[in-house]
PDB file of C-alpha atoms and ligand atoms in Angstrom:
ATOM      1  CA  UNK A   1       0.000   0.000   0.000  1.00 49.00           C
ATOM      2  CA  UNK A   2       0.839   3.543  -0.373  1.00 48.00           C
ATOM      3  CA  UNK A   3       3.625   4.884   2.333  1.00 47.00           C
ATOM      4  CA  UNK A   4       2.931   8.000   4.355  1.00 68.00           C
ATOM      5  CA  UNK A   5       5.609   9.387   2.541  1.00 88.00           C
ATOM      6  CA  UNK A   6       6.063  10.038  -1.065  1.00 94.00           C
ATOM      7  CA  UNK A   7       8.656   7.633  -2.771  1.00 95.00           C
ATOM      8  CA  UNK A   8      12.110   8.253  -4.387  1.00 97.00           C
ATOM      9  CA  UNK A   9      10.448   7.564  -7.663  1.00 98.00           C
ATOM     10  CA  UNK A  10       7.562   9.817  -6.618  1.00 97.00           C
ATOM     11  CA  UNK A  11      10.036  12.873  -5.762  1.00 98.00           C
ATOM     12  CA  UNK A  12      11.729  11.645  -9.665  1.00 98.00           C
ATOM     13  CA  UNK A  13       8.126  11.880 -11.160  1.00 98.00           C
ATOM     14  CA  UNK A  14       7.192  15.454  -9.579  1.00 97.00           C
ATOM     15  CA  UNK A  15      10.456  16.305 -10.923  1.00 97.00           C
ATOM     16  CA  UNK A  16      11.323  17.366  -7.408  1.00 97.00           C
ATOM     17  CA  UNK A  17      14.674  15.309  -7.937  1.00 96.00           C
ATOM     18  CA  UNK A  18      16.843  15.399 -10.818  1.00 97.00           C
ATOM     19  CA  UNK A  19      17.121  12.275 -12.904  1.00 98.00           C
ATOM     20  CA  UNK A  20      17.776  10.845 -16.231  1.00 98.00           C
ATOM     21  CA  UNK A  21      13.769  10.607 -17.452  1.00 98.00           C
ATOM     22  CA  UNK A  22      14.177   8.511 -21.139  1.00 98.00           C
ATOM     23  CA  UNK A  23      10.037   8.339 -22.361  1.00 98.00           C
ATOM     24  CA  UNK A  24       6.903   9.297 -20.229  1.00 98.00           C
ATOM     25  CA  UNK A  25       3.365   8.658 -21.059  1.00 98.00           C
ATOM     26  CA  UNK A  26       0.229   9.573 -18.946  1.00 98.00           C
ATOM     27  CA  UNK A  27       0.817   6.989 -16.525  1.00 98.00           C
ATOM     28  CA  UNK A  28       4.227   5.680 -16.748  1.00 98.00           C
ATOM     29  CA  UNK A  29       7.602   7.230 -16.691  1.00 98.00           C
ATOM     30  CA  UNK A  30      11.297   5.747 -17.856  1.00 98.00           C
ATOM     31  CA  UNK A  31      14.320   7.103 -16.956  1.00 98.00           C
ATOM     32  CA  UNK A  32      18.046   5.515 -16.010  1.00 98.00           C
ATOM     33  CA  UNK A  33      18.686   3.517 -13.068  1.00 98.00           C
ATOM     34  CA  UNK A  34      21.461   5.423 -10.661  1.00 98.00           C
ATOM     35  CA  UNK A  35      23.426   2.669 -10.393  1.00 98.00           C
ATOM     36  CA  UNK A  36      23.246   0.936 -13.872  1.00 97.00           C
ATOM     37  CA  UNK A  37      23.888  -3.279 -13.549  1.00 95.00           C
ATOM     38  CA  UNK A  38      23.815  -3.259 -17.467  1.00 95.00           C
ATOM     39  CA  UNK A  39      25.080  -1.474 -20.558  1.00 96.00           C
ATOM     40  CA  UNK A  40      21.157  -0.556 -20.509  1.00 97.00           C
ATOM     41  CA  UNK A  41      19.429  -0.340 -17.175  1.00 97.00           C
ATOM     42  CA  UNK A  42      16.372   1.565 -16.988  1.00 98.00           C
ATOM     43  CA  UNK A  43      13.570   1.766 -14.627  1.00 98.00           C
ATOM     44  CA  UNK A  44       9.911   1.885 -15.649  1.00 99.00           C
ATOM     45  CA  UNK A  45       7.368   3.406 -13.113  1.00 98.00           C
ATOM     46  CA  UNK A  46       4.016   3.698 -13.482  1.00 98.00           C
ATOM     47  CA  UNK A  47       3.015   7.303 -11.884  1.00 98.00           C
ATOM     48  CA  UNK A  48       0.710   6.384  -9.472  1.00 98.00           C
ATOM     49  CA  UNK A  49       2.353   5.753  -5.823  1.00 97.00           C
ATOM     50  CA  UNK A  50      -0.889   2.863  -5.119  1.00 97.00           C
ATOM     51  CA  UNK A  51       1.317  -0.055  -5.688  1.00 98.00           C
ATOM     52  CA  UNK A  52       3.626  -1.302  -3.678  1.00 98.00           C
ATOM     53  CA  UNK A  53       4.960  -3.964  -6.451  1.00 98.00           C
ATOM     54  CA  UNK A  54       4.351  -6.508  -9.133  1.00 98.00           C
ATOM     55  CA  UNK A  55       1.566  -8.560  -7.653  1.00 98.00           C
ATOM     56  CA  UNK A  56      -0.339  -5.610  -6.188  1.00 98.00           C
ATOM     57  CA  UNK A  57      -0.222  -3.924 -10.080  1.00 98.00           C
ATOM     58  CA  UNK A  58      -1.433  -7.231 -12.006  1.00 98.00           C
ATOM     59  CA  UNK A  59      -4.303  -7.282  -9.674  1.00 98.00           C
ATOM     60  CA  UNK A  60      -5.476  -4.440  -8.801  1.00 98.00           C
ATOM     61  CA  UNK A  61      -4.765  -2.458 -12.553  1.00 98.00           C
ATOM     62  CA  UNK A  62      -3.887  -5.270 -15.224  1.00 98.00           C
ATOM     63  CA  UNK A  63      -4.065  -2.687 -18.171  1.00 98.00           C
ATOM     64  CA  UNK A  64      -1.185  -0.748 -16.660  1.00 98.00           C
ATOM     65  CA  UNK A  65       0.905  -3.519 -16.463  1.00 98.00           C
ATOM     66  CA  UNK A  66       0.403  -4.628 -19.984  1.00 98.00           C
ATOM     67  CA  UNK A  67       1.092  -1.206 -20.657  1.00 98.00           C
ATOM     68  CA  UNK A  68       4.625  -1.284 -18.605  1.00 98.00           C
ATOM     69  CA  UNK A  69       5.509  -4.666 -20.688  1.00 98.00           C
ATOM     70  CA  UNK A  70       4.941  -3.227 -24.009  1.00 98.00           C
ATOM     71  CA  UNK A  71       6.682   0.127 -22.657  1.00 98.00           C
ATOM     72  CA  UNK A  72       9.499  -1.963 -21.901  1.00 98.00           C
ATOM     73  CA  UNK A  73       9.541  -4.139 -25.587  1.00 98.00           C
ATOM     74  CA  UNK A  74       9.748  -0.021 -27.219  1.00 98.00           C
ATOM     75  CA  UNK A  75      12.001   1.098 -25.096  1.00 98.00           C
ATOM     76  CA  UNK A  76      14.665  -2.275 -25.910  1.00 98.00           C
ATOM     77  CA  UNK A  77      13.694  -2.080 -29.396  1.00 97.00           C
ATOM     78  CA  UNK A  78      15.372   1.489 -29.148  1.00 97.00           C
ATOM     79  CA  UNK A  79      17.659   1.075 -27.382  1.00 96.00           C
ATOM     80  CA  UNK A  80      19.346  -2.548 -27.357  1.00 95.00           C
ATOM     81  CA  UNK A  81      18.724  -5.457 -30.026  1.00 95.00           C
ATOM     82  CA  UNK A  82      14.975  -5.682 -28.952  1.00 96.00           C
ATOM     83  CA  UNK A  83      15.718  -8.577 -26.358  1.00 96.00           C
ATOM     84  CA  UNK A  84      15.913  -7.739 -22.497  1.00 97.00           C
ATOM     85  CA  UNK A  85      15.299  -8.885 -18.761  1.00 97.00           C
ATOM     86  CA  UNK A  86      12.277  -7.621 -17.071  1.00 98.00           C
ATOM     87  CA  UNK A  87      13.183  -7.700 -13.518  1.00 98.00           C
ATOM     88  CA  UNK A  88      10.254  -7.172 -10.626  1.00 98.00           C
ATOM     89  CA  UNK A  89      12.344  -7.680  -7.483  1.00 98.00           C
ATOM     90  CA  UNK A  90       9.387  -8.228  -5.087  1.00 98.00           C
ATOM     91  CA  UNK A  91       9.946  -7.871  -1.280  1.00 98.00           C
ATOM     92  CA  UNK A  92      12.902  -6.628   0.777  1.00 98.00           C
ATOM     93  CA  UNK A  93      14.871 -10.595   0.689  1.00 98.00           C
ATOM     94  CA  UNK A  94      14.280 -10.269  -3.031  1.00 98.00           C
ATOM     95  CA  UNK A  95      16.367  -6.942  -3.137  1.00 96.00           C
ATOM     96  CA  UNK A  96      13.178  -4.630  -3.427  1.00 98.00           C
ATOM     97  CA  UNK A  97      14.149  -1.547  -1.558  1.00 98.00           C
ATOM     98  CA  UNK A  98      11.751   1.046  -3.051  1.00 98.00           C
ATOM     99  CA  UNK A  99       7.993  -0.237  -2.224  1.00 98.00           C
ATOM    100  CA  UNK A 100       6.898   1.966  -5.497  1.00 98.00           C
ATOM    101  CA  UNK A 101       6.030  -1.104  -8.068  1.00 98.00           C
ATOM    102  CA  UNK A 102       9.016  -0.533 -10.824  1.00 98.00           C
ATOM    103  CA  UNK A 103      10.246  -2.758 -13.562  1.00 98.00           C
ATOM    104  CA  UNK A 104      13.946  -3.314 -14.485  1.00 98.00           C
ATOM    105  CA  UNK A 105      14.532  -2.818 -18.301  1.00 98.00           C
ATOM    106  CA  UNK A 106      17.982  -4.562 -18.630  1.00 98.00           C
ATOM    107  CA  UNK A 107      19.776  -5.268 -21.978  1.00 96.00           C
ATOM    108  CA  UNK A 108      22.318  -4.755 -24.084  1.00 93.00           C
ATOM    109  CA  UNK A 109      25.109  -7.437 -23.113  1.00 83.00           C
ATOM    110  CA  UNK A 110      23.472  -9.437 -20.643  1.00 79.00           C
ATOM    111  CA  UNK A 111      25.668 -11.809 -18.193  1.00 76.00           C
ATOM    112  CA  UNK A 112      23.881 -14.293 -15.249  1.00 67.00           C
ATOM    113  CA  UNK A 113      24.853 -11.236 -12.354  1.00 63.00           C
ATOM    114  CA  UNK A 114      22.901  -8.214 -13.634  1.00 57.00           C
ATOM    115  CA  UNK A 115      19.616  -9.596 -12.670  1.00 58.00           C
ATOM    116  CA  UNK A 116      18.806  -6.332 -11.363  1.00 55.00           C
TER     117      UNK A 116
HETATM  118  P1  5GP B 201      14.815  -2.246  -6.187  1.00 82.45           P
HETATM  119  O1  5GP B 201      16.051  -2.573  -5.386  1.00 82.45           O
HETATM  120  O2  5GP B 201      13.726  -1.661  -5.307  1.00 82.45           O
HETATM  121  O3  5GP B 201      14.327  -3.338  -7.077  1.00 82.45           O
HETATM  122  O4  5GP B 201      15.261  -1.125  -7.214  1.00 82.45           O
HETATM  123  C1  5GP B 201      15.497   0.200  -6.865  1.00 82.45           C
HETATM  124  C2  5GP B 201      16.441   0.762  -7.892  1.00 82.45           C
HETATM  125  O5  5GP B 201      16.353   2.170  -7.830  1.00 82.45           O
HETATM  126  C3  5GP B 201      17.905   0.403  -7.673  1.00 82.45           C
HETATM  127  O6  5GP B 201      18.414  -0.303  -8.802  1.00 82.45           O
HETATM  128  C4  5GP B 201      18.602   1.741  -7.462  1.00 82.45           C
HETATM  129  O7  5GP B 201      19.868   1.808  -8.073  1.00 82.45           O
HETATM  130  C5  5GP B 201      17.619   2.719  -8.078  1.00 82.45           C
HETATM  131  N1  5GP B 201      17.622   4.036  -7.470  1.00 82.45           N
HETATM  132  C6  5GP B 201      17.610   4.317  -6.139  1.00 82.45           C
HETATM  133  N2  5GP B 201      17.598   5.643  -5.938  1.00 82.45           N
HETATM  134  C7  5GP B 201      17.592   6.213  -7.168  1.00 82.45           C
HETATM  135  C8  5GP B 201      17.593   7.576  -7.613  1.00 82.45           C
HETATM  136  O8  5GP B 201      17.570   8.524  -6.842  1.00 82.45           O
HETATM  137  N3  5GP B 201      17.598   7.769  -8.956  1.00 82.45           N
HETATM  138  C9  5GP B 201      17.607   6.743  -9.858  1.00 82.45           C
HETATM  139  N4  5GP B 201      17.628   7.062 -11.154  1.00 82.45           N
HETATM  140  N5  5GP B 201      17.613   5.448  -9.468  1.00 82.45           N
HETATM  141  C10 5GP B 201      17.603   5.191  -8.145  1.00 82.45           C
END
């Protein structure tokens, strides 16, 4: 569920912290992870703070997520050879450390340690 306060990728979206924003639409937004694990390593965020990850999205807005997925097949297509890892890290012993639902868009020279 929503946190009191508003996320990292909230403060990004408000454009109350700088980042490196790659493709918006009305309800998502794509810009470069801080600490990139791959040649490409973006995040993909849908705007709205309501879910806390993966599962929460794919039930409680479907459409959005299909949205994210073919967000993230444009955005490789650009960007990389048109294949990439969609990473949903889901849960703090999963690595999740930002309870904002975001997708990792890796590519571009993939090895077995970059799994986001
Ligand atoms: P998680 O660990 O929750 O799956 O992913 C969070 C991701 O957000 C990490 O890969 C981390 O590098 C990235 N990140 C954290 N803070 C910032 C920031 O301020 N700006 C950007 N662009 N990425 C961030």
């Amino acid at each position: 569920m929503t946190n009191a306060e508003p996320s990292i990728f909230t403060r990004i979206i408000e454009r109350e912290i700088p980042s490196d924003i790659v493709w918006e639409s009305d309800d998502l937004i794509a810009f470069r992870d801080i600490a990139p694990k791959a040649p490409v390593h973006l995040l993909i965020v849908p705007k709205t703070p309501q879910y806390a990850n993966v599962v929460e999205l794919a039930a409680g807005d479907p459409d959005l997520l299909a949205r994210l997925v073919a967000a993230a097949q444009t955005l490789a297509d650009e960007r990389t050879d048109g294949q990439f890892r969609l990473v949903f890290n889901t849960g703090e012993e999963a690595g999740q450390t930002i309870f904002h639902v975001h997708a990792h868009l890796l590519g571009g020279g993939l090895t077995e340690g970059n799994l986001g």
